[in-house]
Amino acid sequence: MGFSGHLVFARSKHPLLEAPVFDSINPELKNAVHAWWPRPGGWQTLQFDHGLWEDDYLFALVKWTGGPACVADVFDSDIALVTGMGTNGQRWQAWLNLDNAAALLTEEPEDLDDMSLWVDAPEFDEAVSRKRSELEVEIPADAEGALAWAAASGMLAAAQQPRIEELLRSRETFMEDLFSMLLDALGFPKATEPSPEP
């Protein structure tokens, strides 16, 4: 079983979990939130289990930190929808792992009785292929939005748009790794192991 939940990325001088937006989370569940290795400059990534993140948290987090932030909605480590927001409220989104995203987003026929028959049918493969083509068309704009968001964060992207598009088309095994690779390519400082406490 892979990870299902949310990866939250933002910059703060304080631990990100101290943001008031997270005060409503049950303390026991809050203790289970996992912090990834930090990135220089106060950039932090938190890993929330499924069900702990609400869509309106992103706006509240941007407001509290005073800087851009993003969140990846991950399903079983196989697929993720990344949503970024700048201080001007402008948003961008991109899917990670287009093949799985296309399969997930393909609509089932209304008269479907047996899901397994649909998934094994040639019509399903055709429908997934059409959906993947639709998602593929959006990649250049998605990459452009991600780069603009990173630039507004003060990052000079380490890679140009073709590299970001390549990542959005790639098929990494774990979306958590692909999310980190995307942040690296967008120019954010690489994560470093925290120094041990004295």
Coordinates of N, CA and C in Angstrom, one line a residue:
M1 N 0.8 -1.2 0.0 CA 0.0 0.0 0.0 C 0.9 1.2 0.0
G2 N 0.6 2.2 -0.9 CA 1.3 3.4 -0.9 C 0.7 4.4 0.0
F3 N 1.2 5.6 -0.1 CA 0.7 6.7 0.7 C -0.5 7.4 0.1
S4 N -1.5 7.7 0.9 CA -2.7 8.5 0.4 C -2.8 9.6 1.4
G5 N -2.8 10.8 0.9 CA -2.9 12.0 1.8 C -2.5 13.2 1.1
H6 N -1.9 14.2 1.8 CA -1.5 15.4 1.2 C -0.1 15.8 1.6
L7 N 0.7 16.3 0.6 CA 2.0 16.9 0.9 C 1.9 18.4 0.7
V8 N 2.2 19.1 1.8 CA 2.0 20.5 1.9 C 3.4 21.2 1.9
F9 N 3.6 22.2 1.0 CA 4.9 22.8 0.9 C 4.7 24.3 1.0
A10 N 5.4 24.9 1.9 CA 5.4 26.4 2.1 C 6.6 26.8 2.9
R11 N 6.8 28.2 3.0 CA 7.9 28.7 3.7 C 7.4 29.5 5.0
S12 N 8.1 29.2 6.1 CA 7.8 29.9 7.3 C 9.0 29.9 8.2
K13 N 9.2 31.0 9.1 CA 10.2 31.0 10.1 C 9.9 30.1 11.2
H14 N 8.6 29.7 11.4 CA 8.1 28.9 12.4 C 7.8 27.5 11.9
P15 N 7.7 26.5 12.7 CA 7.2 25.2 12.2 C 5.9 25.3 11.5
L16 N 5.7 24.8 10.3 CA 4.5 25.0 9.5 C 3.3 24.5 10.2
L17 N 3.4 23.5 11.0 CA 2.3 22.9 11.7 C 1.7 23.8 12.7
E18 N 2.4 24.9 13.1 CA 1.9 25.9 14.0 C 0.9 26.9 13.4
A19 N 0.8 26.8 12.1 CA -0.2 27.7 11.4 C -1.6 27.5 12.0
P20 N -2.3 28.7 12.3 CA -3.6 28.6 12.9 C -4.6 27.7 12.1
V21 N -4.4 27.6 10.8 CA -5.3 26.8 10.0 C -5.4 25.4 10.5
F22 N -4.3 24.9 11.1 CA -4.2 23.5 11.5 C -4.7 23.3 13.0
D23 N -5.2 24.4 13.6 CA -5.6 24.3 15.0 C -6.8 23.3 15.2
S24 N -7.6 23.2 14.1 CA -8.8 22.4 14.2 C -8.6 20.9 14.1
I25 N -7.3 20.5 13.8 CA -7.0 19.1 13.6 C -6.9 18.5 15.0
N26 N -7.5 17.3 15.2 CA -7.4 16.6 16.5 C -5.9 16.5 16.9
P27 N -5.6 16.8 18.1 CA -4.1 16.8 18.6 C -3.5 15.4 18.3
E28 N -4.2 14.4 18.5 CA -3.6 13.0 18.3 C -3.2 12.8 16.8
L29 N -4.1 13.3 16.0 CA -3.9 13.1 14.5 C -2.8 14.1 14.1
K30 N -2.8 15.3 14.7 CA -1.8 16.3 14.4 C -0.4 15.8 14.7
N31 N -0.3 15.0 15.8 CA 1.0 14.4 16.1 C 1.5 13.4 15.1
A32 N 0.6 12.9 14.3 CA 1.0 11.9 13.3 C 1.5 12.6 12.0
V33 N 1.3 13.9 11.9 CA 1.8 14.6 10.7 C 3.3 14.5 10.6
H34 N 3.8 14.1 9.5 CA 5.3 13.9 9.3 C 5.9 15.0 8.6
A35 N 7.0 15.6 9.1 CA 7.7 16.7 8.5 C 8.9 16.1 7.7
W36 N 9.0 16.4 6.4 CA 10.1 16.0 5.6 C 11.3 16.8 6.0
W37 N 12.5 16.4 5.5 CA 13.7 17.2 5.7 C 13.4 18.6 5.2
P38 N 13.8 19.6 5.9 CA 13.5 21.0 5.4 C 14.5 21.4 4.3
R39 N 14.0 22.4 3.6 CA 14.9 23.0 2.5 C 15.3 24.4 3.0
P40 N 16.6 24.8 2.7 CA 17.1 26.1 3.2 C 16.2 27.2 2.8
G41 N 16.2 28.2 3.7 CA 15.3 29.4 3.5 C 14.0 29.3 4.1
G42 N 13.8 28.3 5.0 CA 12.5 28.1 5.7 C 11.4 27.3 5.0
W43 N 11.8 26.7 3.8 CA 10.8 25.9 3.1 C 10.6 24.6 3.8
Q44 N 9.4 24.2 4.0 CA 9.0 23.0 4.7 C 8.0 22.2 4.0
T45 N 8.0 20.9 4.1 CA 7.0 20.0 3.5 C 6.5 19.1 4.7
L46 N 5.2 19.1 4.8 CA 4.5 18.3 5.7 C 3.6 17.2 5.0
Q47 N 3.6 16.0 5.6 CA 2.9 14.9 5.0 C 1.7 14.6 5.9
F48 N 0.5 14.9 5.4 CA -0.7 14.7 6.1 C -1.4 13.4 5.7
D49 N -1.9 12.6 6.6 CA -2.7 11.5 6.3 C -4.0 11.9 5.6
H50 N -4.6 11.0 4.9 CA -5.8 11.3 4.2 C -6.9 11.7 5.1
G51 N -7.6 12.8 4.8 CA -8.7 13.2 5.6 C -8.4 14.4 6.5
L52 N -7.1 14.8 6.6 CA -6.7 15.9 7.5 C -6.6 17.2 6.8
W53 N -6.7 17.3 5.5 CA -6.5 18.5 4.7 C -7.8 18.9 4.1
E54 N -8.1 20.2 4.2 CA -9.3 20.7 3.5 C -8.8 21.7 2.4
D55 N -9.6 21.8 1.3 CA -9.3 22.6 0.2 C -9.0 24.1 0.6
D56 N -9.8 24.6 1.5 CA -9.6 26.1 1.8 C -8.4 26.3 2.7
Y57 N -7.7 25.3 3.1 CA -6.5 25.5 3.9 C -5.4 26.2 3.1
L58 N -5.3 25.9 1.8 CA -4.2 26.5 1.0 C -4.3 28.0 1.0
F59 N -5.4 28.6 0.8 CA -5.6 30.0 0.9 C -5.2 30.6 2.3
A60 N -5.6 29.9 3.3 CA -5.3 30.3 4.7 C -3.8 30.2 5.0
L61 N -3.2 29.2 4.4 CA -1.7 29.0 4.6 C -0.9 30.1 3.9
V62 N -1.3 30.4 2.7 CA -0.7 31.5 1.9 C -0.8 32.8 2.7
K63 N -2.0 33.0 3.3 CA -2.2 34.3 4.0 C -1.3 34.3 5.3
W64 N -1.2 33.2 6.0 CA -0.5 33.1 7.2 C 1.0 33.3 7.0
T65 N 1.6 32.6 5.9 CA 3.0 32.6 5.7 C 3.4 33.9 4.9
G66 N 2.4 34.5 4.2 CA 2.8 35.7 3.4 C 3.5 35.3 2.2
G67 N 3.5 34.0 1.8 CA 4.3 33.6 0.6 C 3.5 32.5 -0.1
P68 N 3.9 32.2 -1.3 CA 3.3 31.1 -2.1 C 3.4 29.7 -1.4
A69 N 2.4 28.9 -1.7 CA 2.4 27.5 -1.1 C 1.8 26.6 -2.1
C70 N 2.0 25.3 -1.9 CA 1.4 24.3 -2.8 C 1.1 23.0 -2.0
V71 N 0.2 22.2 -2.6 CA -0.2 21.0 -1.9 C -0.4 19.9 -3.0
A72 N 0.1 18.7 -2.7 CA -0.1 17.6 -3.6 C -1.1 16.6 -3.0
D73 N -2.2 16.4 -3.7 CA -3.2 15.4 -3.2 C -2.8 14.1 -3.8
V74 N -2.3 13.2 -2.9 CA -1.7 11.9 -3.4 C -2.6 10.7 -3.1
F75 N -2.8 9.9 -4.1 CA -3.6 8.6 -3.9 C -2.7 7.4 -4.1
D76 N -2.5 6.7 -3.0 CA -1.8 5.4 -3.0 C -0.4 5.5 -3.7
S77 N 0.2 6.7 -3.6 CA 1.6 6.9 -4.2 C 1.6 6.8 -5.7
D78 N 0.4 6.6 -6.3 CA 0.4 6.3 -7.8 C 0.1 7.6 -8.6
I79 N -0.6 8.5 -8.0 CA -1.1 9.7 -8.7 C -1.2 10.8 -7.8
A80 N -1.0 12.0 -8.3 CA -1.1 13.2 -7.4 C -1.6 14.4 -8.3
L81 N -2.4 15.2 -7.6 CA -2.8 16.5 -8.2 C -2.2 17.6 -7.4
V82 N -1.3 18.4 -8.0 CA -0.6 19.4 -7.3 C -1.3 20.7 -7.6
T83 N -1.6 21.5 -6.5 CA -2.2 22.8 -6.6 C -1.3 23.8 -6.0
G84 N -0.9 24.8 -6.7 CA -0.1 25.9 -6.1 C -0.9 27.2 -6.1
M85 N -0.6 28.0 -5.1 CA -1.2 29.3 -5.0 C -0.2 30.4 -4.6
G86 N -0.3 31.5 -5.3 CA 0.5 32.7 -5.0 C -0.1 33.7 -4.1
T87 N 0.6 34.7 -3.6 CA 0.0 35.7 -2.7 C -1.1 36.5 -3.3
N88 N -1.1 36.5 -4.7 CA -2.2 37.2 -5.4 C -3.4 36.4 -5.6
G89 N -3.4 35.1 -5.0 CA -4.5 34.2 -5.2 C -4.6 33.4 -6.4
Q90 N -3.6 33.7 -7.3 CA -3.5 33.0 -8.6 C -3.1 31.5 -8.3
R91 N -3.8 30.6 -9.0 CA -3.6 29.2 -8.8 C -3.1 28.5 -10.0
W92 N -2.4 27.4 -9.8 CA -2.0 26.5 -11.0 C -2.2 25.1 -10.5
Q93 N -2.4 24.2 -11.4 CA -2.6 22.8 -11.1 C -1.9 21.9 -12.1
A94 N -1.4 20.8 -11.7 CA -0.8 19.8 -12.6 C -1.0 18.4 -12.0
W95 N -1.3 17.4 -12.9 CA -1.3 16.0 -12.5 C 0.1 15.4 -12.6
L96 N 0.4 14.6 -11.6 CA 1.6 13.8 -11.7 C 1.2 12.3 -12.0
N97 N 1.8 11.7 -13.0 CA 1.5 10.4 -13.5 C 0.2 10.4 -14.4
L98 N 0.4 10.9 -15.6 CA -0.8 11.1 -16.5 C -1.6 9.8 -16.8
D99 N -0.9 8.7 -16.9 CA -1.5 7.5 -17.2 C -2.6 7.1 -16.1
N100 N -2.1 7.1 -14.9 CA -3.0 6.8 -13.8 C -4.1 7.9 -13.6
A101 N -3.7 9.2 -13.9 CA -4.7 10.2 -13.8 C -5.8 10.0 -14.8
A102 N -5.4 9.7 -16.0 CA -6.4 9.5 -17.1 C -7.3 8.3 -16.8
A103 N -6.8 7.3 -16.2 CA -7.6 6.1 -15.8 C -8.6 6.5 -14.7
L104 N -8.1 7.3 -13.8 CA -9.0 7.8 -12.7 C -10.1 8.7 -13.1
L105 N -9.8 9.6 -14.1 CA -10.7 10.6 -14.5 C -11.6 10.1 -15.6
T106 N -11.4 9.0 -16.2 CA -12.3 8.4 -17.2 C -13.6 8.1 -16.6
E107 N -14.7 8.6 -17.2 CA -16.0 8.4 -16.7 C -16.5 7.0 -17.1
E108 N -17.2 6.4 -16.1 CA -17.8 5.1 -16.3 C -19.1 5.2 -17.0
P109 N -19.4 4.3 -17.9 CA -20.8 4.3 -18.5 C -21.9 4.3 -17.5
E110 N -22.9 5.0 -17.8 CA -24.0 5.1 -16.8 C -24.7 3.7 -16.6
D111 N -24.7 2.9 -17.6 CA -25.4 1.6 -17.4 C -24.5 0.4 -17.0
L112 N -23.4 0.8 -16.3 CA -22.4 -0.2 -15.9 C -22.9 -1.0 -14.7
D113 N -22.8 -2.3 -14.9 CA -23.2 -3.2 -13.8 C -22.0 -3.8 -13.1
D114 N -20.9 -4.1 -13.9 CA -19.7 -4.7 -13.3 C -18.5 -3.9 -13.7
M115 N -17.9 -3.3 -12.7 CA -16.7 -2.5 -13.0 C -15.6 -3.2 -13.6
S116 N -15.4 -4.5 -13.2 CA -14.3 -5.3 -13.7 C -14.4 -5.5 -15.3
L117 N -15.7 -5.6 -15.7 CA -15.9 -5.8 -17.2 C -15.5 -4.6 -17.9
W118 N -15.8 -3.4 -17.3 CA -15.5 -2.1 -18.0 C -14.0 -1.9 -18.1
V119 N -13.3 -2.2 -17.0 CA -11.8 -2.0 -16.9 C -11.1 -2.9 -17.9
D120 N -11.6 -4.1 -18.1 CA -11.0 -5.0 -19.1 C -11.4 -4.8 -20.5
A121 N -12.4 -3.9 -20.8 CA -12.9 -3.8 -22.1 C -12.0 -2.9 -23.0
P122 N -11.9 -3.1 -24.3 CA -11.2 -2.2 -25.2 C -11.7 -0.8 -25.1
E123 N -13.0 -0.6 -24.9 CA -13.6 0.7 -24.8 C -13.0 1.5 -23.7
F124 N -12.6 0.8 -22.6 CA -12.0 1.5 -21.5 C -10.6 2.0 -21.9
D125 N -9.9 1.2 -22.5 CA -8.5 1.6 -23.0 C -8.6 2.8 -23.9
E126 N -9.6 2.8 -24.8 CA -9.8 3.9 -25.7 C -10.2 5.2 -25.0
A127 N -11.1 5.0 -24.0 CA -11.5 6.2 -23.2 C -10.4 6.8 -22.4
V128 N -9.5 5.9 -21.8 CA -8.3 6.4 -21.1 C -7.4 7.1 -22.0
S129 N -7.2 6.6 -23.2 CA -6.3 7.2 -24.2 C -6.8 8.6 -24.6
R130 N -8.1 8.7 -24.7 CA -8.6 10.0 -25.1 C -8.4 11.0 -23.9
K131 N -8.7 10.5 -22.7 CA -8.5 11.4 -21.5 C -7.0 11.8 -21.3
R132 N -6.1 10.9 -21.6 CA -4.7 11.2 -21.5 C -4.3 12.2 -22.5
S133 N -4.8 12.2 -23.7 CA -4.6 13.2 -24.7 C -5.1 14.5 -24.3
E134 N -6.2 14.6 -23.6 CA -6.8 15.8 -23.1 C -5.8 16.4 -22.1
L135 N -5.3 15.6 -21.1 CA -4.4 16.0 -20.1 C -3.1 16.5 -20.7
E136 N -2.6 15.8 -21.7 CA -1.4 16.1 -22.3 C -1.4 17.5 -22.9
V137 N -2.5 17.9 -23.5 CA -2.6 19.2 -24.1 C -2.4 20.3 -23.0
E138 N -2.8 20.0 -21.8 CA -2.7 21.0 -20.7 C -1.3 21.2 -20.1
I139 N -0.4 20.2 -20.4 CA 0.9 20.2 -19.8 C 1.7 21.5 -20.0
P140 N 1.8 22.1 -21.2 CA 2.6 23.3 -21.4 C 2.1 24.4 -20.5
A141 N 0.8 24.6 -20.4 CA 0.2 25.6 -19.5 C 0.4 25.3 -18.1
D142 N 0.3 24.0 -17.7 CA 0.6 23.6 -16.3 C 2.0 24.0 -15.9
A143 N 3.0 23.6 -16.8 CA 4.4 23.9 -16.5 C 4.6 25.4 -16.4
E144 N 4.0 26.2 -17.3 CA 4.2 27.6 -17.3 C 3.7 28.2 -16.0
G145 N 2.5 27.7 -15.5 CA 1.9 28.1 -14.2 C 2.9 27.8 -13.1
A146 N 3.4 26.6 -13.1 CA 4.4 26.2 -12.0 C 5.6 27.1 -12.0
L147 N 6.1 27.4 -13.2 CA 7.3 28.2 -13.2 C 7.0 29.6 -12.8
A148 N 5.9 30.2 -13.2 CA 5.5 31.5 -12.7 C 5.3 31.6 -11.2
W149 N 4.8 30.5 -10.7 CA 4.6 30.4 -9.2 C 5.9 30.4 -8.5
A150 N 6.9 29.6 -9.0 CA 8.2 29.5 -8.4 C 8.9 30.8 -8.5
A151 N 8.8 31.5 -9.6 CA 9.4 32.8 -9.8 C 8.9 33.8 -8.8
A152 N 7.5 33.7 -8.5 CA 6.9 34.6 -7.6 C 7.4 34.3 -6.1
S153 N 7.9 33.0 -6.0 CA 8.5 32.6 -4.7 C 9.9 33.0 -4.5
G154 N 10.4 33.7 -5.6 CA 11.8 34.1 -5.6 C 12.8 33.1 -6.1
M155 N 12.3 32.1 -6.7 CA 13.2 31.0 -7.2 C 13.5 31.3 -8.7
L156 N 14.7 31.0 -9.0 CA 15.2 31.0 -10.4 C 15.2 29.5 -10.8
A157 N 14.3 29.1 -11.6 CA 14.2 27.7 -11.9 C 15.5 27.1 -12.4
A158 N 15.9 26.0 -11.8 CA 17.1 25.3 -12.3 C 16.9 24.7 -13.7
A159 N 15.7 24.5 -14.1 CA 15.4 23.9 -15.4 C 14.4 24.8 -16.2
Q160 N 14.5 24.7 -17.5 CA 13.5 25.5 -18.3 C 12.2 24.7 -18.4
Q161 N 11.3 25.3 -19.1 CA 10.0 24.7 -19.3 C 10.0 23.3 -19.8
P162 N 10.8 22.9 -20.8 CA 10.8 21.6 -21.3 C 11.1 20.5 -20.2
R163 N 12.0 20.9 -19.3 CA 12.3 19.9 -18.2 C 11.1 19.8 -17.2
I164 N 10.4 20.9 -17.0 CA 9.2 20.8 -16.1 C 8.1 19.9 -16.8
E165 N 7.9 20.2 -18.1 CA 7.0 19.4 -18.9 C 7.4 17.9 -18.9
E166 N 8.7 17.6 -19.0 CA 9.1 16.2 -19.0 C 8.8 15.6 -17.6
L167 N 8.9 16.3 -16.5 CA 8.6 15.7 -15.2 C 7.0 15.5 -15.1
L168 N 6.3 16.4 -15.7 CA 4.8 16.2 -15.7 C 4.3 15.0 -16.5
R169 N 5.2 14.6 -17.5 CA 4.9 13.5 -18.3 C 5.5 12.2 -17.8
S170 N 6.3 12.3 -16.8 CA 7.1 11.1 -16.3 C 6.3 10.1 -15.5
R171 N 6.8 8.9 -15.3 CA 6.1 7.8 -14.7 C 6.9 7.3 -13.5
E172 N 7.2 8.1 -12.5 CA 8.0 7.6 -11.4 C 7.1 6.7 -10.6
T173 N 7.7 5.8 -9.9 CA 7.0 4.8 -9.1 C 6.2 5.4 -7.9
F174 N 6.9 6.4 -7.2 CA 6.3 7.0 -6.1 C 6.1 8.5 -6.4
M175 N 4.9 9.0 -6.2 CA 4.6 10.4 -6.5 C 5.3 11.3 -5.5
E176 N 5.5 10.8 -4.3 CA 6.3 11.6 -3.3 C 7.6 12.0 -3.9
D177 N 8.3 11.0 -4.5 CA 9.6 11.3 -5.1 C 9.5 12.3 -6.3
L178 N 8.4 12.1 -7.1 CA 8.2 13.0 -8.2 C 7.9 14.4 -7.8
F179 N 7.2 14.6 -6.7 CA 6.9 15.9 -6.1 C 8.1 16.6 -5.7
S180 N 9.0 15.8 -5.1 CA 10.3 16.4 -4.7 C 11.2 16.8 -5.9
M181 N 11.2 16.0 -6.9 CA 11.9 16.3 -8.1 C 11.4 17.5 -8.8
L182 N 10.1 17.7 -8.8 CA 9.4 18.9 -9.4 C 9.9 20.1 -8.6
L183 N 9.9 20.1 -7.3 CA 10.3 21.2 -6.5 C 11.8 21.6 -6.8
D184 N 12.6 20.5 -6.9 CA 14.0 20.7 -7.2 C 14.2 21.5 -8.5
A185 N 13.4 21.0 -9.5 CA 13.5 21.5 -10.9 C 13.0 22.9 -11.0
L186 N 12.1 23.3 -10.1 CA 11.5 24.6 -10.1 C 12.5 25.6 -9.4
G187 N 13.6 25.1 -8.9 CA 14.6 26.0 -8.3 C 14.6 26.1 -6.8
F188 N 13.8 25.4 -6.1 CA 13.8 25.4 -4.7 C 15.0 24.7 -4.1
P189 N 15.6 25.3 -3.0 CA 16.8 24.6 -2.5 C 16.6 23.2 -2.1
K190 N 17.6 22.4 -2.3 CA 17.4 20.9 -2.1 C 17.3 20.7 -0.6
A191 N 16.5 19.7 -0.2 CA 16.3 19.3 1.2 C 17.6 18.9 1.8
T192 N 17.8 19.2 3.1 CA 19.0 18.8 3.8 C 18.6 18.2 5.1
E193 N 19.4 17.2 5.5 CA 19.1 16.5 6.8 C 19.3 17.5 7.9
P194 N 18.3 17.6 8.8 CA 18.5 18.5 9.9 C 19.6 18.1 10.8
S195 N 20.3 19.1 11.4 CA 21.4 18.8 12.4 C 20.8 18.2 13.6
P196 N 21.5 17.1 14.2 CA 20.9 16.5 15.4 C 20.9 17.5 16.6
E197 N 19.9 17.4 17.4 CA 19.8 18.4 18.5 C 20.8 18.0 19.6
P198 N 21.5 19.1 20.2 CA 22.5 18.8 21.2 C 21.9 18.1 22.4

